[in-house]
Amino acid sequence: MELKLTGIRKHFGEKEVLRGCGFTFQQGKIYGLLGRNGAGKTTLFNCLTDEVPPDGGTRRALAPDDVGYVFATPILPDFLTGYEFVRFYMDVNAARIRDGRSADDYFDMVQIDREDRHKLIKGYSHGMKNKVQMLCFLIARPPVILLDEPLSALDGVIKESIKDRIKTIAKEY
């Protein structure tokens, strides 16, 4: 599977944020978008997932099941515990789960302590919320994974572990 972008454009009022963006993303490879704050990285991701419609250009439309999107600012249900959310996510995506791991196995991957798993998400740090977001794509393994500054709030130890796990998943595709 390929995700091909050609001539993607986006304006917000008079401000041109994206001008003729083009690239071909191939399944099983890992890509990073680098740029200054305000350069349009998040806007491009939002155009790819139809959160924000582009003003021009072409791209293959992505179905919701095609994309795992890890937001820079985590969007999670604060009224659930981390464990409740991950179990719910696993139940919703049961048909896509191929590896037979338990919720605790996934929490172990990103090094969330057992007692923290049963605390409300609203009490989690930004870094812990990012870890829970990461669990979603580790569980569902969508063909396209978009990471919007996912490692910025994670501690140095877990960054290396998650990078290694992402590389392993890419090889499995």
XYZ file of N, CA, C and O in Angstrom:
692
model
N 0.843 -1.181 0.000
C 0.000 0.000 0.000
C 0.886 1.241 0.000
O 1.907 1.280 0.657
N 0.469 2.214 -0.745
C 1.157 3.503 -0.788
C 0.164 4.615 -0.489
O -1.014 4.513 -0.808
N 0.672 5.642 0.116
C -0.096 6.860 0.320
C 0.621 7.937 -0.467
O 1.723 8.333 -0.117
N 0.009 8.350 -1.571
C 0.652 9.316 -2.453
C -0.043 10.661 -2.361
O -1.254 10.763 -2.507
N 0.766 11.697 -2.131
C 0.281 13.070 -2.068
C 0.845 13.841 -3.248
O 2.026 13.711 -3.562
N 0.002 14.639 -3.878
C 0.454 15.456 -4.996
C -0.158 16.850 -4.874
O -1.377 16.991 -4.846
N 0.698 17.848 -4.747
C 0.253 19.245 -4.790
C -0.698 19.665 -3.686
O -1.565 20.508 -3.914
N -0.562 19.127 -2.484
C -1.469 19.475 -1.385
C -1.254 20.937 -0.986
O -0.129 21.376 -0.766
N -2.386 21.677 -0.919
C -2.336 23.092 -0.544
C -3.343 23.346 0.574
O -4.422 22.753 0.599
N -2.978 24.280 1.462
C -3.899 24.686 2.517
C -3.598 26.112 2.928
O -2.443 26.481 3.152
N -4.667 26.900 3.020
C -4.593 28.291 3.482
C -5.500 28.441 4.693
O -6.542 27.794 4.784
N -5.102 29.309 5.585
C -5.972 29.752 6.670
C -6.035 31.262 6.521
O -5.098 31.978 6.881
N -7.129 31.715 5.915
C -7.232 33.135 5.587
C -6.172 33.480 4.558
O -6.043 32.830 3.531
N -5.384 34.494 4.823
C -4.314 34.916 3.909
C -3.033 34.113 4.089
O -2.127 34.191 3.277
N -2.958 33.331 5.167
C -1.736 32.581 5.471
C -1.704 31.261 4.697
O -2.560 30.404 4.868
N -0.696 31.129 3.850
C -0.497 29.873 3.116
C 0.347 28.950 4.000
O 1.495 29.245 4.306
N -0.243 27.829 4.405
C 0.432 26.908 5.318
C 1.089 25.767 4.546
O 2.216 25.385 4.838
N 0.389 25.233 3.558
C 0.936 24.163 2.714
C 0.904 24.610 1.268
O -0.129 25.076 0.782
N 2.012 24.448 0.579
C 2.091 24.877 -0.819
C 2.682 23.750 -1.656
O 3.882 23.505 -1.639
N 1.829 23.032 -2.367
C 2.293 22.015 -3.310
C 3.020 20.845 -2.680
O 3.986 20.340 -3.261
N 2.569 20.394 -1.507
C 3.225 19.266 -0.830
C 2.991 17.982 -1.612
O 1.869 17.687 -2.019
N 4.049 17.234 -1.791
C 3.941 15.956 -2.473
C 4.934 14.955 -1.929
O 6.061 15.318 -1.576
N 4.484 13.709 -1.828
C 5.367 12.643 -1.365
C 4.628 11.320 -1.514
O 3.399 11.293 -1.551
N 5.372 10.235 -1.585
C 4.789 8.901 -1.588
C 5.292 8.162 -0.355
O 6.490 7.947 -0.197
N 4.358 7.812 0.520
C 4.673 7.051 1.720
C 4.400 5.579 1.415
O 3.333 5.239 0.917
N 5.339 4.721 1.730
C 5.181 3.293 1.469
C 4.940 2.540 2.765
O 5.548 2.845 3.797
N 4.066 1.534 2.683
C 3.757 0.719 3.850
C 5.021 0.019 4.342
O 5.847 -0.430 3.559
N 5.135 -0.057 5.658
C 6.264 -0.755 6.250
C 7.490 0.110 6.456
O 8.498 -0.360 6.964
N 7.421 1.362 6.062
C 8.538 2.282 6.264
C 8.128 3.339 7.270
O 6.953 3.642 7.428
N 9.120 3.911 7.927
C 8.872 4.933 8.933
C 9.398 6.262 8.402
O 10.533 6.341 7.947
N 8.532 7.270 8.462
C 8.896 8.597 7.989
C 8.698 9.597 9.116
O 7.772 9.475 9.906
N 9.551 10.580 9.151
C 9.390 11.658 10.114
C 9.309 12.982 9.389
O 10.011 13.196 8.406
N 8.425 13.832 9.848
C 8.334 15.180 9.307
C 9.034 16.118 10.278
O 8.684 16.167 11.456
N 10.012 16.813 9.787
C 10.750 17.757 10.617
C 10.458 19.161 10.145
O 10.335 19.414 8.951
N 10.350 20.052 11.070
C 10.123 21.448 10.726
C 9.888 22.256 11.985
O 9.622 21.715 13.050
N 9.975 23.540 11.837
C 9.756 24.433 12.963
C 8.296 24.422 13.381
O 7.419 24.041 12.606
N 8.049 24.895 14.591
C 6.669 25.060 15.034
C 5.967 26.001 14.058
O 6.521 27.023 13.663
N 4.763 25.628 13.663
C 3.995 26.448 12.737
C 4.318 26.213 11.272
O 3.790 26.899 10.404
N 5.177 25.228 10.977
C 5.567 24.972 9.588
C 4.491 24.237 8.789
O 4.553 24.218 7.561
N 3.511 23.634 9.464
C 2.428 22.962 8.752
C 2.414 21.448 8.890
O 1.630 20.776 8.233
N 3.252 20.882 9.757
C 3.300 19.429 9.921
C 1.948 18.878 10.383
O 1.410 17.955 9.778
N 1.407 19.445 11.431
C 0.120 18.975 11.955
C -0.995 19.245 10.953
O -1.890 18.421 10.776
N -0.934 20.379 10.266
C -1.938 20.685 9.243
C -1.917 19.624 8.146
O -2.971 19.174 7.685
N -0.732 19.201 7.723
C -0.632 18.147 6.706
C -1.271 16.860 7.218
O -2.057 16.227 6.509
N -0.963 16.467 8.455
C -1.585 15.270 9.030
C -3.106 15.421 9.055
O -3.836 14.487 8.725
N -3.579 16.595 9.453
C -5.023 16.824 9.505
C -5.657 16.757 8.127
O -6.791 16.303 7.983
N -4.948 17.195 7.093
C -5.455 17.074 5.723
C -5.493 15.602 5.291
O -6.411 15.173 4.591
N -4.510 14.820 5.704
C -4.474 13.398 5.342
C -5.636 12.629 5.943
O -6.144 11.687 5.342
N -6.029 13.012 7.135
C -7.087 12.279 7.829
C -8.454 12.943 7.682
O -9.406 12.533 8.338
N -8.543 13.961 6.837
C -9.788 14.685 6.593
C -10.324 15.424 7.818
O -11.496 15.770 7.874
N -9.485 15.674 8.795
C -9.871 16.528 9.920
C -10.019 17.963 9.425
O -10.850 18.706 9.917
N -9.161 18.336 8.470
C -9.194 19.650 7.835
C -9.115 19.393 6.333
O -8.183 18.734 5.873
N -10.076 19.865 5.542
C -10.005 19.610 4.100
C -8.904 20.443 3.438
O -8.777 21.633 3.730
N -8.093 19.811 2.576
C -7.091 20.600 1.854
C -7.768 21.517 0.844
O -8.892 21.258 0.411
N -7.090 22.599 0.460
C -7.620 23.524 -0.530
C -7.329 23.067 -1.949
O -7.900 23.586 -2.899
N -6.438 22.107 -2.091
C -6.105 21.608 -3.420
C -5.148 20.439 -3.332
O -4.646 20.106 -2.264
N -4.920 19.806 -4.472
C -4.030 18.660 -4.535
C -4.799 17.353 -4.505
O -6.025 17.336 -4.382
N -4.074 16.269 -4.650
C -4.710 14.952 -4.651
C -4.001 14.032 -3.664
O -2.814 14.160 -3.398
N -4.780 13.106 -3.163
C -4.265 12.076 -2.263
C -5.249 10.932 -2.248
O -6.434 11.121 -2.532
N -4.749 9.771 -1.932
C -5.648 8.633 -1.775
C -6.413 8.844 -0.483
O -5.826 9.126 0.555
N -7.708 8.718 -0.547
C -8.510 8.883 0.659
C -8.196 7.753 1.632
O -8.085 6.597 1.235
N -8.016 8.100 2.879
C -7.725 7.112 3.908
C -8.997 6.776 4.666
O -9.717 7.666 5.105
N -9.257 5.490 4.803
C -10.371 5.050 5.636
C -9.933 5.136 7.092
O -8.744 5.056 7.392
N -10.873 5.288 8.016
C -10.496 5.376 9.429
C -9.630 4.205 9.899
O -8.726 4.389 10.708
N -9.874 3.005 9.389
C -9.077 1.842 9.799
C -7.675 1.845 9.209
O -6.830 1.056 9.627
N -7.411 2.705 8.221
C -6.086 2.784 7.593
C -5.077 3.539 8.444
O -3.880 3.423 8.225
N -5.566 4.369 9.371
C -4.682 5.336 10.020
C -4.661 5.178 11.534
O -5.700 5.058 12.169
N -3.460 5.181 12.078
C -3.257 5.340 13.507
C -2.634 6.708 13.689
O -1.563 6.981 13.161
N -3.296 7.592 14.387
C -2.843 8.971 14.511
C -2.550 9.255 15.981
O -3.455 9.196 16.814
N -1.301 9.536 16.293
C -0.907 9.898 17.653
C -0.761 11.410 17.683
O 0.133 11.970 17.061
N -1.673 12.064 18.374
C -1.718 13.523 18.433
C -0.647 14.077 19.376
O -0.302 13.458 20.378
N -0.148 15.270 19.066
C 0.824 15.945 19.930
C 0.212 16.212 21.306
O 0.862 16.062 22.326
N -1.045 16.609 21.319
C -1.781 16.789 22.560
C -2.764 15.628 22.660
O -3.706 15.556 21.873
N -2.522 14.701 23.579
C -3.359 13.498 23.655
C -4.835 13.807 23.863
O -5.196 14.692 24.637
N -5.666 13.074 23.145
C -7.114 13.187 23.277
C -7.610 11.830 23.761
O -7.717 10.884 22.990
N -7.873 11.748 25.054
C -8.288 10.496 25.684
C -9.455 10.773 26.629
O -9.612 11.891 27.117
N -10.251 9.752 26.927
C -11.375 9.949 27.849
C -10.886 10.016 29.298
O -10.529 8.992 29.896
N -10.867 11.202 29.849
C -10.355 11.422 31.207
C -11.144 10.699 32.290
O -10.654 10.520 33.401
N -12.387 10.307 31.995
C -13.246 9.686 32.999
C -13.012 8.180 33.136
O -13.615 7.540 33.998
N -12.123 7.615 32.292
C -11.782 6.191 32.386
C -10.389 6.027 32.972
O -9.559 6.939 32.898
N -10.133 4.851 33.520
C -8.763 4.534 33.900
C -8.023 4.127 32.631
O -8.651 3.786 31.618
N -6.708 4.144 32.679
C -5.932 3.695 31.539
C -6.297 2.271 31.155
O -6.472 1.950 29.977
N -6.456 1.419 32.145
C -6.791 0.016 31.884
C -8.173 -0.111 31.234
O -8.344 -0.854 30.272
N -9.159 0.624 31.757
C -10.506 0.570 31.167
C -10.477 1.010 29.708
O -11.102 0.390 28.842
N -9.733 2.076 29.423
C -9.661 2.569 28.054
C -8.999 1.547 27.137
O -9.502 1.261 26.043
N -7.877 0.988 27.558
C -7.169 0.017 26.710
C -8.024 -1.225 26.491
O -8.104 -1.743 25.377
N -8.702 -1.709 27.527
C -9.595 -2.874 27.359
C -10.727 -2.533 26.375
O -11.063 -3.334 25.511
N -11.323 -1.348 26.516
C -12.368 -0.907 25.590
C -11.821 -0.863 24.160
O -12.448 -1.372 23.233
N -10.654 -0.257 23.992
C -10.043 -0.161 22.667
C -9.779 -1.542 22.081
O -10.012 -1.783 20.891
N -9.319 -2.466 22.907
C -9.070 -3.826 22.444
C -10.377 -4.512 22.037
O -10.418 -5.227 21.035
N -11.438 -4.302 22.787
C -12.731 -4.897 22.454
C -13.251 -4.360 21.120
O -13.732 -5.119 20.279
N -13.146 -3.043 20.928
C -13.627 -2.421 19.689
C -12.824 -2.914 18.481
O -13.358 -3.073 17.393
N -11.543 -3.170 18.681
C -10.660 -3.562 17.587
C -10.312 -5.052 17.599
O -9.320 -5.465 16.991
N -11.115 -5.855 18.249
C -10.815 -7.285 18.424
C -10.527 -7.991 17.098
O -9.631 -8.842 17.023
N -11.237 -7.638 16.050
C -11.044 -8.302 14.748
C -9.687 -7.980 14.128
O -9.196 -8.735 13.287
N -9.063 -6.894 14.555
C -7.783 -6.478 13.971
C -6.574 -6.934 14.779
O -5.450 -6.829 14.322
N -6.792 -7.410 15.988
C -5.687 -7.796 16.860
C -5.184 -9.168 16.450
O -5.931 -10.132 16.417
N -3.879 -9.222 16.147
C -3.306 -10.456 15.626
C -2.335 -11.144 16.574
O -1.962 -12.274 16.344
N -1.905 -10.456 17.618
C -0.799 -11.016 18.375
C -1.174 -11.703 19.680
O -0.320 -12.279 20.336
N -2.431 -11.661 20.100
C -2.870 -12.380 21.286
C -2.377 -11.834 22.616
O -2.449 -12.518 23.630
N -1.869 -10.633 22.623
C -1.380 -10.036 23.867
C -2.544 -9.548 24.727
O -3.597 -9.171 24.217
N -2.309 -9.499 26.017
C -3.297 -8.962 26.953
C -3.069 -7.462 27.120
O -2.033 -6.924 26.719
N -4.035 -6.798 27.761
C -3.886 -5.368 28.050
C -2.634 -5.132 28.885
O -1.876 -4.186 28.640
N -2.395 -5.998 29.862
C -1.205 -5.838 30.696
C 0.080 -5.990 29.883
O 1.066 -5.302 30.149
N 0.084 -6.873 28.886
C 1.260 -7.013 28.021
C 1.564 -5.697 27.318
O 2.721 -5.289 27.221
N 0.522 -5.037 26.827
C 0.720 -3.761 26.140
C 1.211 -2.690 27.111
O 2.108 -1.916 26.782
N 0.631 -2.634 28.303
C 1.102 -1.669 29.299
C 2.565 -1.918 29.652
O 3.330 -0.974 29.828
N 2.946 -3.181 29.731
C 4.345 -3.508 30.017
C 5.265 -2.982 28.917
O 6.377 -2.541 29.195
N 4.821 -3.038 27.656
C 5.632 -2.562 26.533
C 6.054 -1.113 26.697
O 7.154 -0.740 26.311
N 5.141 -0.300 27.217
C 5.438 1.131 27.349
C 5.756 1.519 28.789
O 5.809 2.698 29.120
N 5.945 0.528 29.613
C 6.411 0.703 30.986
C 5.504 1.596 31.837
O 5.968 2.514 32.506
N 4.204 1.309 31.803
C 3.272 1.963 32.720
C 3.085 1.008 33.897
O 2.680 -0.142 33.713
N 3.393 1.486 35.097
C 3.321 0.658 36.303
C 1.918 0.103 36.517
O 0.922 0.749 36.177
N 1.852 -1.074 37.141
C 0.568 -1.745 37.381
C -0.417 -0.868 38.153
O -1.598 -0.829 37.821
N 0.056 -0.148 39.163
C -0.872 0.679 39.950
C -1.366 1.888 39.148
O -2.489 2.345 39.325
N -0.551 2.397 38.226
C -0.968 3.535 37.406
C -2.004 3.149 36.362
O -2.793 3.986 35.915
N -2.032 1.917 35.969
C -2.985 1.439 34.954
C -4.420 1.612 35.411
O -5.322 1.754 34.594
N -4.634 1.591 36.725
C -5.987 1.641 37.277
C -6.334 3.008 37.864
O -7.318 3.146 38.584
N -5.543 4.016 37.520
C -5.848 5.398 37.889
C -6.586 6.066 36.737
O -6.417 5.697 35.574
N -7.377 7.089 37.049
C -8.076 7.835 36.002
C -7.073 8.522 35.080
O -6.060 9.067 35.536
N -7.376 8.509 33.794
C -6.502 9.133 32.800
C -6.324 10.619 33.091
O -5.249 11.174 32.851
N -7.342 11.276 33.644
C -7.219 12.713 33.919
C -6.072 13.009 34.880
O -5.543 14.116 34.881
N -5.621 12.035 35.653
C -4.504 12.219 36.561
C -3.156 11.849 35.957
O -2.125 11.986 36.605
N -3.162 11.393 34.706
C -1.914 11.011 34.046
C -1.132 12.246 33.603
O -1.713 13.270 33.249
N 0.174 12.111 33.585
C 1.023 13.164 33.022
C 0.854 13.171 31.505
O 0.311 12.219 30.914
N 1.349 14.218 30.868
C 1.309 14.299 29.402
C 2.024 13.094 28.789
O 1.544 12.485 27.829
N 3.167 12.733 29.345
C 3.934 11.602 28.834
C 3.193 10.283 28.963
O 3.218 9.445 28.053
N 2.505 10.077 30.096
C 1.732 8.844 30.267
C 0.564 8.792 29.289
O 0.235 7.731 28.752
N -0.058 9.944 29.030
C -1.147 9.978 28.050
C -0.610 9.640 26.653
O -1.260 8.936 25.886
N 0.580 10.137 26.315
C 1.188 9.785 25.028
C 1.433 8.285 24.941
O 1.229 7.677 23.885
N 1.862 7.677 26.032
C 2.086 6.231 26.043
C 0.791 5.475 25.765
O 0.782 4.504 25.002
N -0.311 5.923 26.367
C -1.599 5.263 26.132
C -2.003 5.414 24.669
O -2.505 4.468 24.053
N -1.768 6.601 24.083
C -2.037 6.775 22.649
C -1.224 5.785 21.824
O -1.723 5.198 20.868
N 0.046 5.626 22.175
C 0.928 4.697 21.455
C 0.379 3.277 21.511
O 0.480 2.526 20.547
N -0.196 2.920 22.651
C -0.751 1.581 22.790
C -1.825 1.315 21.734
O -1.953 0.193 21.249
N -2.565 2.343 21.368
C -3.638 2.159 20.386
C -3.099 1.656 19.055
O -3.666 0.750 18.456
N -1.984 2.219 18.572
C -1.489 1.711 17.300
C -0.673 0.439 17.479
O -0.588 -0.376 16.569
N -0.112 0.208 18.659
C 0.542 -1.076 18.899
C -0.489 -2.206 18.895
O -0.210 -3.315 18.464
N -1.691 -1.899 19.355
C -2.767 -2.890 19.409
C -3.367 -3.118 18.021
O -3.471 -4.250 17.557
N -3.784 -2.057 17.341
C -4.538 -2.187 16.089
C -3.664 -2.332 14.848
O -4.125 -2.828 13.829
N -2.430 -1.870 14.903
C -1.482 -1.964 13.793
C -2.061 -1.502 12.454
O -2.120 -2.270 11.488
N -2.471 -0.256 12.375
C -2.996 0.242 11.097
C -1.867 0.346 10.072
O -0.698 0.475 10.433
N -2.205 0.282 8.775
C -1.173 0.362 7.736
C -0.413 1.685 7.728
O 0.751 1.724 7.384
N -1.078 2.780 8.100
C -0.439 4.093 8.129
C -0.478 4.595 9.562
O -1.536 4.629 10.194
N 0.695 4.962 10.088
C 0.784 5.499 11.439
C 1.353 6.906 11.342
O 2.453 7.105 10.837
N 0.585 7.883 11.782
C 1.012 9.276 11.771
C 1.330 9.685 13.198
O 0.477 9.603 14.084
N 2.554 10.109 13.423
C 3.001 10.500 14.754
C 3.273 11.995 14.771
O 4.200 12.460 14.130
N 2.468 12.734 15.485
C 2.629 14.178 15.579
C 3.327 14.497 16.901
O 2.686 14.601 17.938
N 4.646 14.614 16.846
C 5.476 14.888 18.010
C 5.177 13.939 19.168
O 5.028 14.370 20.314
N 5.109 12.630 18.908
C 4.681 11.695 19.945
C 5.704 11.465 21.041
O 5.354 11.051 22.126
N 6.957 11.710 20.762
C 7.990 11.403 21.734
C 8.410 12.608 22.559
O 9.237 12.492 23.450
N 7.824 13.771 22.269
C 8.273 14.997 22.928
C 8.060 14.978 24.438
O 8.839 15.557 25.169
N 7.019 14.314 24.917
C 6.743 14.326 26.357
C 7.147 13.024 27.041
O 6.878 12.828 28.211
N 7.800 12.122 26.302
C 8.188 10.845 26.889
C 9.596 10.921 27.454
O 10.463 11.602 26.911
N 9.821 10.180 28.523
C 11.155 10.165 29.114
C 12.124 9.426 28.191
O 11.723 8.629 27.334
N 13.408 9.698 28.376
C 14.447 9.150 27.497
C 14.492 7.643 27.461
O 14.752 7.034 26.415
N 14.222 6.979 28.559
C 14.275 5.514 28.610
C 13.191 4.911 27.726
O 13.445 4.022 26.923
N 11.978 5.396 27.859
C 10.871 4.808 27.095
C 10.942 5.200 25.628
O 10.493 4.460 24.765
N 11.537 6.368 25.298
C 11.664 6.767 23.897
C 12.376 5.697 23.094
O 11.936 5.320 22.011
N 13.480 5.201 23.607
C 14.257 4.178 22.887
C 13.467 2.891 22.750
O 13.476 2.256 21.698
N 12.756 2.506 23.797
C 11.952 1.288 23.764
C 10.847 1.394 22.714
O 10.614 0.465 21.941
N 10.160 2.535 22.665
C 9.071 2.717 21.709
C 9.622 2.806 20.289
O 9.053 2.237 19.363
N 10.743 3.495 20.099
C 11.351 3.550 18.770
C 11.667 2.144 18.276
O 11.396 1.809 17.114
N 12.230 1.309 19.149
C 12.550 -0.073 18.765
C 11.291 -0.848 18.419
O 11.262 -1.618 17.457
N 10.210 -0.657 19.179
C 8.957 -1.373 18.912
C 8.349 -0.915 17.585
O 7.832 -1.731 16.824
N 8.416 0.378 17.285
C 7.904 0.886 16.006
C 8.678 0.259 14.856
O 8.100 -0.164 13.856
N 10.001 0.180 14.973
C 10.805 -0.431 13.925
C 10.436 -1.894 13.736
O 10.370 -2.385 12.600
N 10.184 -2.619 14.833
C 9.796 -4.033 14.747
C 8.468 -4.171 14.017
O 8.307 -5.028 13.155
N 7.499 -3.321 14.359
C 6.186 -3.373 13.702
C 6.337 -3.089 12.210
O 5.732 -3.761 11.370
N 7.154 -2.105 11.841
C 7.363 -1.780 10.431
C 7.912 -2.974 9.668
O 7.515 -3.235 8.530
N 8.813 -3.722 10.261
C 9.380 -4.895 9.604
C 8.350 -5.990 9.417
O 8.413 -6.768 8.476
N 7.380 -6.080 10.340
C 6.352 -7.123 10.274
C 5.363 -6.883 9.143
O 4.665 -7.795 8.735
N 5.279 -5.655 8.644
C 4.369 -5.377 7.525
C 5.001 -5.909 6.290
O 4.651 -6.058 5.280
